[in-house]
Amino acid sequence: MRPESEEACIFCSDCVTACPKSLRPQHLFLAFDQPERSAELGLSECIECTLCDQICPSELPLTESFKRMKANQRIIAQAAQTAEATEQRFLRRETRIQTAAATLKVRPKPKDALALIAQIKGGSGS
């Protein structure tokens, strides 16, 4: 959840000037619910120095937002990793089941067994 702020960004770009990593904090702030966009803007490069917070005339909680965005991205990455591991486990299971089904020897029913024995006996005497 995005941290609350009473004011909106006025795009003064003071935060851009203050950022030691030359990021665009105002654009990162607006990309809160857009993980792909925030990654493009370099969210992972933010060192959370709070200089953008200190200079922002709107007193936006920029650094807190960036921390939450990073936490959300970690959760998304972990969920994707878990999903991938689950899929791989499922595929291995399916392979085991298919292999077992292909090598499974089915015991014939008694009447089929008798017919098979009769066929073998009849074929060997010829």
JSON list of C-alpha atoms in Angstrom, two decimals:
[
{"chain": "A", "resi": 1, "resn": "MET", "atom": "CA", "xyz": [0.00, 0.00, 0.00]},
{"chain": "A", "resi": 2, "resn": "ARG", "atom": "CA", "xyz": [1.27, 3.43, -0.96]},
{"chain": "A", "resi": 3, "resn": "PRO", "atom": "CA", "xyz": [2.16, 5.73, 1.96]},
{"chain": "A", "resi": 4, "resn": "GLU", "atom": "CA", "xyz": [-0.32, 8.56, 2.40]},
{"chain": "A", "resi": 5, "resn": "SER", "atom": "CA", "xyz": [0.56, 12.15, 1.58]},
{"chain": "A", "resi": 6, "resn": "GLU", "atom": "CA", "xyz": [-1.54, 15.28, 1.86]},
{"chain": "A", "resi": 7, "resn": "GLU", "atom": "CA", "xyz": [0.02, 17.00, -1.12]},
{"chain": "A", "resi": 8, "resn": "ALA", "atom": "CA", "xyz": [0.52, 15.91, -4.70]},
{"chain": "A", "resi": 9, "resn": "CYS", "atom": "CA", "xyz": [3.79, 16.04, -6.58]},
{"chain": "A", "resi": 10, "resn": "ILE", "atom": "CA", "xyz": [4.25, 19.42, -8.27]},
{"chain": "A", "resi": 11, "resn": "PHE", "atom": "CA", "xyz": [7.05, 18.13, -10.52]},
{"chain": "A", "resi": 12, "resn": "CYS", "atom": "CA", "xyz": [9.51, 20.76, -9.36]},
{"chain": "A", "resi": 13, "resn": "SER", "atom": "CA", "xyz": [12.36, 18.26, -9.97]},
{"chain": "A", "resi": 14, "resn": "ASP", "atom": "CA", "xyz": [14.14, 19.29, -6.76]},
{"chain": "A", "resi": 15, "resn": "CYS", "atom": "CA", "xyz": [14.31, 15.59, -5.86]},
{"chain": "A", "resi": 16, "resn": "VAL", "atom": "CA", "xyz": [16.03, 14.81, -9.16]},
{"chain": "A", "resi": 17, "resn": "THR", "atom": "CA", "xyz": [18.70, 17.40, -8.40]},
{"chain": "A", "resi": 18, "resn": "ALA", "atom": "CA", "xyz": [19.17, 16.05, -4.87]},
{"chain": "A", "resi": 19, "resn": "CYS", "atom": "CA", "xyz": [19.38, 12.37, -5.85]},
{"chain": "A", "resi": 20, "resn": "PRO", "atom": "CA", "xyz": [23.00, 11.13, -5.68]},
{"chain": "A", "resi": 21, "resn": "LYS", "atom": "CA", "xyz": [22.11, 8.33, -8.13]},
{"chain": "A", "resi": 22, "resn": "SER", "atom": "CA", "xyz": [20.54, 10.72, -10.69]},
{"chain": "A", "resi": 23, "resn": "LEU", "atom": "CA", "xyz": [17.20, 8.94, -10.47]},
{"chain": "A", "resi": 24, "resn": "ARG", "atom": "CA", "xyz": [13.86, 10.62, -11.08]},
{"chain": "A", "resi": 25, "resn": "PRO", "atom": "CA", "xyz": [12.12, 10.13, -7.73]},
{"chain": "A", "resi": 26, "resn": "GLN", "atom": "CA", "xyz": [8.93, 11.89, -8.83]},
{"chain": "A", "resi": 27, "resn": "HIS", "atom": "CA", "xyz": [8.49, 9.38, -11.67]},
{"chain": "A", "resi": 28, "resn": "LEU", "atom": "CA", "xyz": [9.34, 6.46, -9.38]},
{"chain": "A", "resi": 29, "resn": "PHE", "atom": "CA", "xyz": [6.75, 7.72, -6.91]},
{"chain": "A", "resi": 30, "resn": "LEU", "atom": "CA", "xyz": [4.08, 7.72, -9.62]},
{"chain": "A", "resi": 31, "resn": "ALA", "atom": "CA", "xyz": [5.06, 4.19, -10.68]},
{"chain": "A", "resi": 32, "resn": "PHE", "atom": "CA", "xyz": [4.18, 2.73, -7.26]},
{"chain": "A", "resi": 33, "resn": "ASP", "atom": "CA", "xyz": [1.78, 0.11, -8.67]},
{"chain": "A", "resi": 34, "resn": "GLN", "atom": "CA", "xyz": [3.82, -0.52, -11.83]},
{"chain": "A", "resi": 35, "resn": "PRO", "atom": "CA", "xyz": [6.70, -2.90, -11.03]},
{"chain": "A", "resi": 36, "resn": "GLU", "atom": "CA", "xyz": [7.96, -3.06, -14.62]},
{"chain": "A", "resi": 37, "resn": "ARG", "atom": "CA", "xyz": [7.98, 0.72, -14.96]},
{"chain": "A", "resi": 38, "resn": "SER", "atom": "CA", "xyz": [9.71, 1.23, -11.60]},
{"chain": "A", "resi": 39, "resn": "ALA", "atom": "CA", "xyz": [12.37, -1.29, -12.62]},
{"chain": "A", "resi": 40, "resn": "GLU", "atom": "CA", "xyz": [12.91, 0.64, -15.87]},
{"chain": "A", "resi": 41, "resn": "LEU", "atom": "CA", "xyz": [13.30, 3.84, -13.84]},
{"chain": "A", "resi": 42, "resn": "GLY", "atom": "CA", "xyz": [16.02, 2.24, -11.70]},
{"chain": "A", "resi": 43, "resn": "LEU", "atom": "CA", "xyz": [14.24, 1.61, -8.41]},
{"chain": "A", "resi": 44, "resn": "SER", "atom": "CA", "xyz": [16.85, -0.97, -7.43]},
{"chain": "A", "resi": 45, "resn": "GLU", "atom": "CA", "xyz": [19.55, 1.70, -7.69]},
{"chain": "A", "resi": 46, "resn": "CYS", "atom": "CA", "xyz": [17.91, 3.87, -5.01]},
{"chain": "A", "resi": 47, "resn": "ILE", "atom": "CA", "xyz": [20.10, 3.89, -1.90]},
{"chain": "A", "resi": 48, "resn": "GLU", "atom": "CA", "xyz": [17.30, 5.23, 0.32]},
{"chain": "A", "resi": 49, "resn": "CYS", "atom": "CA", "xyz": [19.37, 8.20, 1.42]},
{"chain": "A", "resi": 50, "resn": "THR", "atom": "CA", "xyz": [16.24, 10.34, 2.10]},
{"chain": "A", "resi": 51, "resn": "LEU", "atom": "CA", "xyz": [17.68, 13.40, 0.34]},
{"chain": "A", "resi": 52, "resn": "CYS", "atom": "CA", "xyz": [14.61, 13.50, -1.92]},
{"chain": "A", "resi": 53, "resn": "ASP", "atom": "CA", "xyz": [12.35, 13.50, 1.15]},
{"chain": "A", "resi": 54, "resn": "GLN", "atom": "CA", "xyz": [14.28, 16.34, 2.73]},
{"chain": "A", "resi": 55, "resn": "ILE", "atom": "CA", "xyz": [14.07, 18.61, -0.28]},
{"chain": "A", "resi": 56, "resn": "CYS", "atom": "CA", "xyz": [10.52, 17.83, -1.46]},
{"chain": "A", "resi": 57, "resn": "PRO", "atom": "CA", "xyz": [8.31, 20.94, -1.06]},
{"chain": "A", "resi": 58, "resn": "SER", "atom": "CA", "xyz": [5.20, 18.71, -1.05]},
{"chain": "A", "resi": 59, "resn": "GLU", "atom": "CA", "xyz": [6.71, 16.61, 1.74]},
{"chain": "A", "resi": 60, "resn": "LEU", "atom": "CA", "xyz": [5.99, 13.39, -0.14]},
{"chain": "A", "resi": 61, "resn": "PRO", "atom": "CA", "xyz": [7.06, 10.15, 1.57]},
{"chain": "A", "resi": 62, "resn": "LEU", "atom": "CA", "xyz": [9.33, 9.25, -1.34]},
{"chain": "A", "resi": 63, "resn": "THR", "atom": "CA", "xyz": [11.85, 7.04, 0.46]},
{"chain": "A", "resi": 64, "resn": "GLU", "atom": "CA", "xyz": [9.14, 5.15, 2.34]},
{"chain": "A", "resi": 65, "resn": "SER", "atom": "CA", "xyz": [7.35, 4.56, -0.97]},
{"chain": "A", "resi": 66, "resn": "PHE", "atom": "CA", "xyz": [10.55, 3.26, -2.55]},
{"chain": "A", "resi": 67, "resn": "LYS", "atom": "CA", "xyz": [11.14, 0.89, 0.38]},
{"chain": "A", "resi": 68, "resn": "ARG", "atom": "CA", "xyz": [7.62, -0.51, 0.01]},
{"chain": "A", "resi": 69, "resn": "MET", "atom": "CA", "xyz": [8.02, -0.80, -3.75]},
{"chain": "A", "resi": 70, "resn": "LYS", "atom": "CA", "xyz": [11.23, -2.79, -3.29]},
{"chain": "A", "resi": 71, "resn": "ALA", "atom": "CA", "xyz": [9.53, -5.04, -0.74]},
{"chain": "A", "resi": 72, "resn": "ASN", "atom": "CA", "xyz": [6.64, -5.62, -3.16]},
{"chain": "A", "resi": 73, "resn": "GLN", "atom": "CA", "xyz": [9.09, -6.50, -5.92]},
{"chain": "A", "resi": 74, "resn": "ARG", "atom": "CA", "xyz": [10.81, -9.02, -3.63]},
{"chain": "A", "resi": 75, "resn": "ILE", "atom": "CA", "xyz": [7.44, -10.61, -2.85]},
{"chain": "A", "resi": 76, "resn": "ILE", "atom": "CA", "xyz": [6.58, -10.81, -6.56]},
{"chain": "A", "resi": 77, "resn": "ALA", "atom": "CA", "xyz": [9.98, -12.33, -7.38]},
{"chain": "A", "resi": 78, "resn": "GLN", "atom": "CA", "xyz": [9.65, -14.87, -4.58]},
{"chain": "A", "resi": 79, "resn": "ALA", "atom": "CA", "xyz": [6.15, -15.83, -5.75]},
{"chain": "A", "resi": 80, "resn": "ALA", "atom": "CA", "xyz": [7.44, -16.30, -9.30]},
{"chain": "A", "resi": 81, "resn": "GLN", "atom": "CA", "xyz": [10.31, -18.43, -8.03]},
{"chain": "A", "resi": 82, "resn": "THR", "atom": "CA", "xyz": [7.91, -20.56, -5.97]},
{"chain": "A", "resi": 83, "resn": "ALA", "atom": "CA", "xyz": [5.61, -20.96, -8.98]},
{"chain": "A", "resi": 84, "resn": "GLU", "atom": "CA", "xyz": [8.55, -22.04, -11.15]},
{"chain": "A", "resi": 85, "resn": "ALA", "atom": "CA", "xyz": [9.70, -24.59, -8.56]},
{"chain": "A", "resi": 86, "resn": "THR", "atom": "CA", "xyz": [6.16, -25.92, -8.23]},
{"chain": "A", "resi": 87, "resn": "GLU", "atom": "CA", "xyz": [5.83, -26.27, -11.99]},
{"chain": "A", "resi": 88, "resn": "GLN", "atom": "CA", "xyz": [9.15, -28.14, -12.20]},
{"chain": "A", "resi": 89, "resn": "ARG", "atom": "CA", "xyz": [8.07, -30.47, -9.40]},
{"chain": "A", "resi": 90, "resn": "PHE", "atom": "CA", "xyz": [4.77, -31.12, -11.21]},
{"chain": "A", "resi": 91, "resn": "LEU", "atom": "CA", "xyz": [6.57, -31.86, -14.50]},
{"chain": "A", "resi": 92, "resn": "ARG", "atom": "CA", "xyz": [8.92, -34.32, -12.76]},
{"chain": "A", "resi": 93, "resn": "ARG", "atom": "CA", "xyz": [5.91, -36.04, -11.20]},
{"chain": "A", "resi": 94, "resn": "GLU", "atom": "CA", "xyz": [4.16, -36.29, -14.57]},
{"chain": "A", "resi": 95, "resn": "THR", "atom": "CA", "xyz": [7.31, -37.82, -16.08]},
{"chain": "A", "resi": 96, "resn": "ARG", "atom": "CA", "xyz": [7.49, -40.38, -13.26]},
{"chain": "A", "resi": 97, "resn": "ILE", "atom": "CA", "xyz": [3.82, -41.29, -13.75]},
{"chain": "A", "resi": 98, "resn": "GLN", "atom": "CA", "xyz": [4.26, -41.66, -17.52]},
{"chain": "A", "resi": 99, "resn": "THR", "atom": "CA", "xyz": [7.38, -43.78, -17.06]},
{"chain": "A", "resi": 100, "resn": "ALA", "atom": "CA", "xyz": [5.63, -46.00, -14.53]},
{"chain": "A", "resi": 101, "resn": "ALA", "atom": "CA", "xyz": [2.60, -46.38, -16.80]},
{"chain": "A", "resi": 102, "resn": "ALA", "atom": "CA", "xyz": [4.80, -47.33, -19.77]},
{"chain": "A", "resi": 103, "resn": "THR", "atom": "CA", "xyz": [6.68, -50.00, -17.81]},
{"chain": "A", "resi": 104, "resn": "LEU", "atom": "CA", "xyz": [3.71, -51.33, -15.84]},
{"chain": "A", "resi": 105, "resn": "LYS", "atom": "CA", "xyz": [3.01, -54.99, -16.49]},
{"chain": "A", "resi": 106, "resn": "VAL", "atom": "CA", "xyz": [-0.68, -55.74, -16.28]},
{"chain": "A", "resi": 107, "resn": "ARG", "atom": "CA", "xyz": [-1.52, -59.21, -15.08]},
{"chain": "A", "resi": 108, "resn": "PRO", "atom": "CA", "xyz": [-4.02, -60.84, -17.47]},
{"chain": "A", "resi": 109, "resn": "LYS", "atom": "CA", "xyz": [-7.46, -61.81, -16.24]},
{"chain": "A", "resi": 110, "resn": "PRO", "atom": "CA", "xyz": [-7.85, -65.55, -15.51]},
{"chain": "A", "resi": 111, "resn": "LYS", "atom": "CA", "xyz": [-9.85, -66.27, -18.68]},
{"chain": "A", "resi": 112, "resn": "ASP", "atom": "CA", "xyz": [-7.34, -64.31, -20.80]},
{"chain": "A", "resi": 113, "resn": "ALA", "atom": "CA", "xyz": [-4.49, -66.19, -19.11]},
{"chain": "A", "resi": 114, "resn": "LEU", "atom": "CA", "xyz": [-6.06, -69.53, -19.99]},
{"chain": "A", "resi": 115, "resn": "ALA", "atom": "CA", "xyz": [-6.58, -68.44, -23.59]},
{"chain": "A", "resi": 116, "resn": "LEU", "atom": "CA", "xyz": [-2.95, -67.31, -23.77]},
{"chain": "A", "resi": 117, "resn": "ILE", "atom": "CA", "xyz": [-1.71, -70.63, -22.34]},
{"chain": "A", "resi": 118, "resn": "ALA", "atom": "CA", "xyz": [-3.84, -72.53, -24.82]},
{"chain": "A", "resi": 119, "resn": "GLN", "atom": "CA", "xyz": [-2.50, -70.43, -27.66]},
{"chain": "A", "resi": 120, "resn": "ILE", "atom": "CA", "xyz": [1.10, -71.02, -26.55]},
{"chain": "A", "resi": 121, "resn": "LYS", "atom": "CA", "xyz": [0.52, -74.78, -26.20]},
{"chain": "A", "resi": 122, "resn": "GLY", "atom": "CA", "xyz": [-1.19, -74.94, -29.56]},
{"chain": "A", "resi": 123, "resn": "GLY", "atom": "CA", "xyz": [1.58, -72.94, -31.26]},
{"chain": "A", "resi": 124, "resn": "SER", "atom": "CA", "xyz": [4.46, -74.95, -29.78]},
{"chain": "A", "resi": 125, "resn": "GLY", "atom": "CA", "xyz": [3.11, -78.32, -30.89]},
{"chain": "A", "resi": 126, "resn": "SER", "atom": "CA", "xyz": [3.02, -77.39, -34.57]}
]
